[in-house]
Short mmCIF file of C-alpha atoms in Angstrom, two decimals:
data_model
loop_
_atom_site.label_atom_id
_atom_site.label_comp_id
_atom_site.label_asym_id
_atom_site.label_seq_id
_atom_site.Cartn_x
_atom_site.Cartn_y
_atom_site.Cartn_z
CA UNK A 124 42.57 90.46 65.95
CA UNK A 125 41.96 86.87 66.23
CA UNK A 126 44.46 83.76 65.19
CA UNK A 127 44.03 82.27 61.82
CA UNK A 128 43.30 78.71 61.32
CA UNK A 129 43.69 77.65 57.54
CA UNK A 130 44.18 74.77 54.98
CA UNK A 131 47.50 74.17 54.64
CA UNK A 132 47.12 73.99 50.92
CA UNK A 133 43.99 75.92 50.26
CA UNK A 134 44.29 78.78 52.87
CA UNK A 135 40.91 78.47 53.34
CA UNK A 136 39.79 78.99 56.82
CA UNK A 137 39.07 76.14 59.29
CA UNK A 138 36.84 77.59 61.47
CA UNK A 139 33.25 75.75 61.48
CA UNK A 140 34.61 72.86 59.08
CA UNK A 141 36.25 69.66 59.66
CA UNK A 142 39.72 68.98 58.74
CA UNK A 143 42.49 66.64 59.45
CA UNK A 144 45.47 67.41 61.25
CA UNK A 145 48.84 66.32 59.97
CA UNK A 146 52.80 66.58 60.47
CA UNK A 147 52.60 69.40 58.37
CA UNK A 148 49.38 71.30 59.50
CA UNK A 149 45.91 70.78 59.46
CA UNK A 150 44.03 70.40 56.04
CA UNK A 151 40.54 70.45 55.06
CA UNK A 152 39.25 67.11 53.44
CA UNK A 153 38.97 67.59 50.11
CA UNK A 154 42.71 69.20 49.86
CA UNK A 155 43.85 65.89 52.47
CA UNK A 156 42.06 63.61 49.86
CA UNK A 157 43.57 64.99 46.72
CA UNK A 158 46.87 64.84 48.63
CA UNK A 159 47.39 61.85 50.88
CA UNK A 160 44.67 59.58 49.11
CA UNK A 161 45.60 56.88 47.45
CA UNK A 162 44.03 55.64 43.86
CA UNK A 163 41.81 52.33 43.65
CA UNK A 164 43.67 50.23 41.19
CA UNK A 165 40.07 49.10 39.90
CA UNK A 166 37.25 52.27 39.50
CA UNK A 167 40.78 54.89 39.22
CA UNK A 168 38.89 57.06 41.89
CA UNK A 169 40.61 58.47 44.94
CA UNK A 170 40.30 56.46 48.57
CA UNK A 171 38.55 59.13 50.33
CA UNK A 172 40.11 59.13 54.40
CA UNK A 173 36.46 58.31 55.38
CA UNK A 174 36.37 55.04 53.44
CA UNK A 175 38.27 51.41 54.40
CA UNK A 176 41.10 50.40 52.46
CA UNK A 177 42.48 47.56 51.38
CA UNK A 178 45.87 46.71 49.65
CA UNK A 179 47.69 43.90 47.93
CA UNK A 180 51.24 44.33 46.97
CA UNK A 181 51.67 47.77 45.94
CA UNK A 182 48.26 48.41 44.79
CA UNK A 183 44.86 49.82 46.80
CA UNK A 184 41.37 49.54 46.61
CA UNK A 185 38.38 50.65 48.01
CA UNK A 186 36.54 47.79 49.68
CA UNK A 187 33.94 47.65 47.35
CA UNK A 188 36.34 47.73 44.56
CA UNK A 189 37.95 44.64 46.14
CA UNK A 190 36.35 42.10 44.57
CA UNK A 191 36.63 38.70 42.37
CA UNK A 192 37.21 39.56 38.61
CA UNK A 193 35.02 36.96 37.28
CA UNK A 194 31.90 36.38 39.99
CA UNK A 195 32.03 39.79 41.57
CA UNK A 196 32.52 38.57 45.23
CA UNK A 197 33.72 40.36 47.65
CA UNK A 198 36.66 39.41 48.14
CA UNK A 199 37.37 42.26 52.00
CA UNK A 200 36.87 38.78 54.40
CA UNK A 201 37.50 35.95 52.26
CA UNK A 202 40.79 34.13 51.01
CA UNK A 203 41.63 35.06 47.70
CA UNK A 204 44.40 33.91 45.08
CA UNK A 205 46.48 36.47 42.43
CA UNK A 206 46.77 34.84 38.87
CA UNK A 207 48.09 36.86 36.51
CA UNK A 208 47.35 40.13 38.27
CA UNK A 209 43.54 39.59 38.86
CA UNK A 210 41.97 38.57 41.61
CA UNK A 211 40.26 35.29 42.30
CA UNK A 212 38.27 33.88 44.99
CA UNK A 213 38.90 30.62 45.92
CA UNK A 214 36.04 28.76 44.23
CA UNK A 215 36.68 30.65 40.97
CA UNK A 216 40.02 29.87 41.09
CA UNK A 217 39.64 26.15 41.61
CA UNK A 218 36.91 26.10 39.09
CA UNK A 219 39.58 27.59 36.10
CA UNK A 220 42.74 26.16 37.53
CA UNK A 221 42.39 22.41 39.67
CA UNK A 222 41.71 19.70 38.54
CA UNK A 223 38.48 17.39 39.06
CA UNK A 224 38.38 14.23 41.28
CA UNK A 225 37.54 11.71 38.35
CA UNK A 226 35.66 9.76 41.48
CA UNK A 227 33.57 12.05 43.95
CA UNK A 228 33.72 14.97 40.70
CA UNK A 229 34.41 17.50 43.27
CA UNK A 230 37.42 20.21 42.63
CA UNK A 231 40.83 19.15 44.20
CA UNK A 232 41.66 22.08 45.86
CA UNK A 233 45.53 23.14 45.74
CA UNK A 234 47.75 22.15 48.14
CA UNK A 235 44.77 18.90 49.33
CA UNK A 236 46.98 15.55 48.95
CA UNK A 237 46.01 14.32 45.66
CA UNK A 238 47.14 11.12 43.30
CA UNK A 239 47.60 11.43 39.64
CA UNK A 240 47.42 8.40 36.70
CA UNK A 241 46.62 8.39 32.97
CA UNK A 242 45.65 11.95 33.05
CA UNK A 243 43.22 11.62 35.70
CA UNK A 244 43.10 13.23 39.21
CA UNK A 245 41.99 11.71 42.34
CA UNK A 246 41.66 12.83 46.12
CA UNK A 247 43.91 11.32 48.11
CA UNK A 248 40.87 9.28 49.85
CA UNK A 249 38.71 8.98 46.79
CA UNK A 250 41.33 7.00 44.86
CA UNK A 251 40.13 3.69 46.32
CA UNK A 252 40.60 -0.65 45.45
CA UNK A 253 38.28 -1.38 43.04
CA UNK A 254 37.51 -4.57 45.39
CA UNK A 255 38.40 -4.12 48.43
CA UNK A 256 37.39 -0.13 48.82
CA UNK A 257 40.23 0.51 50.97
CA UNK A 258 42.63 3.51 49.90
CA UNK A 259 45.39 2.91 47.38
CA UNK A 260 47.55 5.70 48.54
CA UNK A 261 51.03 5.08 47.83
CA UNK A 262 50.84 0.95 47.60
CA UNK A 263 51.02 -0.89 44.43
CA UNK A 264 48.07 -1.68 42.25
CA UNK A 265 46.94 -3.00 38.19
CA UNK A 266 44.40 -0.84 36.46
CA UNK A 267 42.23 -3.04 34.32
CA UNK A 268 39.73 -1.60 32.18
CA UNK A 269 39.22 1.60 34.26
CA UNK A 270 39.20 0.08 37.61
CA UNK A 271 42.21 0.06 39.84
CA UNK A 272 42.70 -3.16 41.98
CA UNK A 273 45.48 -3.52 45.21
CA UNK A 274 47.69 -6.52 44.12
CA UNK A 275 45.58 -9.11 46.74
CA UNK A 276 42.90 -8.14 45.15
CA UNK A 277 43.80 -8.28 41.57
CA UNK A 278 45.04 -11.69 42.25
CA UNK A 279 42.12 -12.66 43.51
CA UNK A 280 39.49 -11.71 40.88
CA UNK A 281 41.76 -12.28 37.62
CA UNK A 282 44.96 -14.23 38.29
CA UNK A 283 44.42 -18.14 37.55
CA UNK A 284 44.44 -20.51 40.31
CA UNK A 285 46.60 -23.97 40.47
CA UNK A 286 44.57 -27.02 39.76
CA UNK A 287 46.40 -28.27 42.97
CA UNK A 288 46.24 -26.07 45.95
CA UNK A 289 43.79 -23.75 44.23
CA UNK A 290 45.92 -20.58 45.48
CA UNK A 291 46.50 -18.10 43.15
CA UNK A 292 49.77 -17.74 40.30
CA UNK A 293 51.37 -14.97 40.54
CA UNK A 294 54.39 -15.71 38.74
CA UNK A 295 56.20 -18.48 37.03
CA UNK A 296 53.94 -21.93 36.96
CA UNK A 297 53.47 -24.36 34.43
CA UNK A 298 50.81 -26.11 32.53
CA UNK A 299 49.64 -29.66 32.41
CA UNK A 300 46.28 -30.96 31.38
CA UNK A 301 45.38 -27.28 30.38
CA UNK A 302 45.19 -26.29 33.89
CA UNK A 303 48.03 -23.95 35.25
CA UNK A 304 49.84 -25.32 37.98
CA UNK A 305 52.79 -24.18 40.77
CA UNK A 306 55.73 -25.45 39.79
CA UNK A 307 56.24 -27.04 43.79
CA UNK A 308 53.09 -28.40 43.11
CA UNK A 309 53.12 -30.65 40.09
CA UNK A 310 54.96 -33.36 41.82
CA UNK A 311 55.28 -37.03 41.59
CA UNK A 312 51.46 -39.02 42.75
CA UNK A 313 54.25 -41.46 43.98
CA UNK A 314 57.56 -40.54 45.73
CA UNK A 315 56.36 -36.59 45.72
CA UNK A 316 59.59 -35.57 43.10
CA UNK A 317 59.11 -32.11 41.57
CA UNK A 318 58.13 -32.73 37.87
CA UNK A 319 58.62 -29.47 36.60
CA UNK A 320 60.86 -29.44 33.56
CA UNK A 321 61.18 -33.73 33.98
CA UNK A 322 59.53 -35.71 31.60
CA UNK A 323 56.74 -37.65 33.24
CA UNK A 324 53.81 -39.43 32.88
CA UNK A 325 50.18 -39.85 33.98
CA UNK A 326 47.84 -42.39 35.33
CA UNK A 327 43.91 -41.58 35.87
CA UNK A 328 45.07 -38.37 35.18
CA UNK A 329 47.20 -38.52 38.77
CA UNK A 330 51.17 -37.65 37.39
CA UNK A 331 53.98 -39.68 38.08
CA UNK A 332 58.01 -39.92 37.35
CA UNK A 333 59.06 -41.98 34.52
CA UNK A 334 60.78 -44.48 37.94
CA UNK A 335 57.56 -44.78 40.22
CA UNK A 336 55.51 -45.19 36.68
CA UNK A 337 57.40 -48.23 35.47
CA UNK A 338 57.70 -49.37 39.10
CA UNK A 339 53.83 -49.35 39.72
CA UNK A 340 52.21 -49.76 36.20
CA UNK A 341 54.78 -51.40 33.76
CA UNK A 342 55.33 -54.24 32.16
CA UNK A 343 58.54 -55.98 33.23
CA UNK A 344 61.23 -57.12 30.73
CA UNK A 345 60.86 -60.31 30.51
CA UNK A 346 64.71 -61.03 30.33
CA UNK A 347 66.25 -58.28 32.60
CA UNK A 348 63.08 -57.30 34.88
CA UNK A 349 63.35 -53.46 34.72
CA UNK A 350 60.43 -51.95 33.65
CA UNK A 351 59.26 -51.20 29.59
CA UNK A 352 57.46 -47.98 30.43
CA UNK A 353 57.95 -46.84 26.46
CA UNK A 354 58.91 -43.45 27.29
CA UNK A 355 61.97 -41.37 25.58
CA UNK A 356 61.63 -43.30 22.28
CA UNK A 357 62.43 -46.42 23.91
CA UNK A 358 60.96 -49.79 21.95
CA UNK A 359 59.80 -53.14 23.11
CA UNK A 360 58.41 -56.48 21.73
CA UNK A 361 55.23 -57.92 23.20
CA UNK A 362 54.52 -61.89 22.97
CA UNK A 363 51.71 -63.29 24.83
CA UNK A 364 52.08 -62.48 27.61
CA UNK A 365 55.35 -61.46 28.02
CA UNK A 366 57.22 -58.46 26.67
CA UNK A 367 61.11 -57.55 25.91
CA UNK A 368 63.25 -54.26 25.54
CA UNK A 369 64.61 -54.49 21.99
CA UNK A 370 67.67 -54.48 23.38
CA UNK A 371 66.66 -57.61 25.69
CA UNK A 372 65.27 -59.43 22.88
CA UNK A 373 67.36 -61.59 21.96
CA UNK A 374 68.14 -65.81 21.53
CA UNK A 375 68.65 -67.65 25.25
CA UNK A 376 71.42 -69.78 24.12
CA UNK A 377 73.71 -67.36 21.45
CA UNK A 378 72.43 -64.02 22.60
CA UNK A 379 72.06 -63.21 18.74
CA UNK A 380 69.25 -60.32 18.62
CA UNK A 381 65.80 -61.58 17.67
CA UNK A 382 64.34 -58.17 16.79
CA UNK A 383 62.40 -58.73 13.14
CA UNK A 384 63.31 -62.04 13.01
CA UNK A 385 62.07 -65.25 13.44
CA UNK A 386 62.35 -66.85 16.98
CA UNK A 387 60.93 -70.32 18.86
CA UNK A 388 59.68 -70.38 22.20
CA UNK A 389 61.26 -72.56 24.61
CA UNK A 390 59.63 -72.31 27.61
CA UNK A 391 60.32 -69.41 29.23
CA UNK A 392 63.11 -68.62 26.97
CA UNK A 393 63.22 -67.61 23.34
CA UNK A 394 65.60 -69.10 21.41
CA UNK A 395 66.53 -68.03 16.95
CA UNK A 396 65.79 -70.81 14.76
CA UNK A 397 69.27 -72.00 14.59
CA UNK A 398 69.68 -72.74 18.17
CA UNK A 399 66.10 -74.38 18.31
CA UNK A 400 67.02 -77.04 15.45
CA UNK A 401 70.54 -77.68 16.82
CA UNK A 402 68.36 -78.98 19.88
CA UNK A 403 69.24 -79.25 23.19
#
């Protein structure tokens, strides 16, 4: 009597078929299937032990099965990304979940070094001067009407320029003649003072301090010899040719003020009316 050689679930015999052998005995295919297979978590079918399997945490498919949930690709050799418990390939994924470079309009693919400003994405090397074309990266810059300029170059294009040196303001200055000018800059024609916040005057449009003014283009007093440069309020008399401070204008011989009052000339002095008829 020959040795039996059955299922070890279906006591069916083994002779002439093919089974699988296991810890436990051997087993003819359709009982190993039913009990070792595992289910594909997408068609619900059994993994039969002649077809490749794949699995991704906790769950199994067959390869076909394995797959992107929105294009269909096979997903058995390519890199693939879990959101919310379906599968996506990469392009899919960056097509529903990254953001577009608002410069070359290509996807910015996660993890890629990206920048981010007003709501708008940029590759890392895409996010480029709007003058110069070199990369921004992580240096300063002034957006101005949808471009994006590096600080040289903003200063360059927009930022006014001192009547002076013609360099560019970038902070502080002041004004004079409706030009904009650097304060170290707006200084004396003359002795070179800085007239910034000094009162000061102008000659063929040149500036000078109220000193090197009176010294080069005044009138002199014609009783003290300072300068009348008329500046700060400050009031004179003119006769002929000769010219007085108010507070120099006064008689020669009784040094009684002569301001809005009658006077007599007496050679190079001036003298009031009293002192000119008491004579010499």
């Amino acid at each position: 009597m020959s040795e039996t050689f059955d299922c070890a679930k279906c006591s069916e015999s083994l002779y002439g078929r093919k089974y699988i052998q296991t810890d436990n005995g051997p087993y003819c295919v359709p009982c190993y299937d039913s009990t070792f297979a595992n289910t594909c978590a997408e068609c619900q079918q059994l993994i039969g032990h002649d077809s490749r399997e794949l699995f991704y945490e906790d769950r199994h498919f067959h390869e076909g099965c394995f797959r992107c949930c929105r294009c269909q690709r096979s997903l058995a050799d390519e890199p693939f990304t879990c959101q919310d418990s379906e599968l996506l390939c990469n392009d899919c994924y960056c097509s529903a979940f990254s953001s577009q470079c608002s410069a070359c309009r290509e996807t910015v693919m996660p993890g890629s070094r990206k920048l981010e400003y007003g709501g708008q994405t940029w590759h890392e090397h895409c996010f480029l001067c709007s003058g110069c074309e070199q990369p921004l990266g992580s240096c300063s810059f002034v957006p101005d009407k949808g471009a994006h300029y590096c600080v040289p170059c903003y200063e360059n294009k927009f930022a006014p320029r001192c009547a002076r040196c013609s360099k560019t303001l970038t902070q502080g200055g002041v004004t004079y003649r409706d030009q904009p000018w650097h304060r170290e800059c707006l200084v004396c024609t003359g002795c070179q003072t800085p007239l910034a916040g000094q009162q000061f005057t102008s000659r063929d449009d040149d500036p000078y301090c109220v000193a090197c003014f009176g010294e080069l283009f005044a009138p002199k007093c014609s009783s003290c010899k300072r300068p009348i440069t008329g500046l700060g309020g400050g009031k004179y008399v003119s006769f002929e040719d000769r010219h007085w401070h108010h507070s120099c204008f006064s008689c020669a011989r009784c040094s009684t003020s002569l301001v809005g009052q009658g006077f007599v000339p007496d050679g190079d002095q001036v003298l009031c009316q009293g002192c000119s008829q008491a004579g010499p």
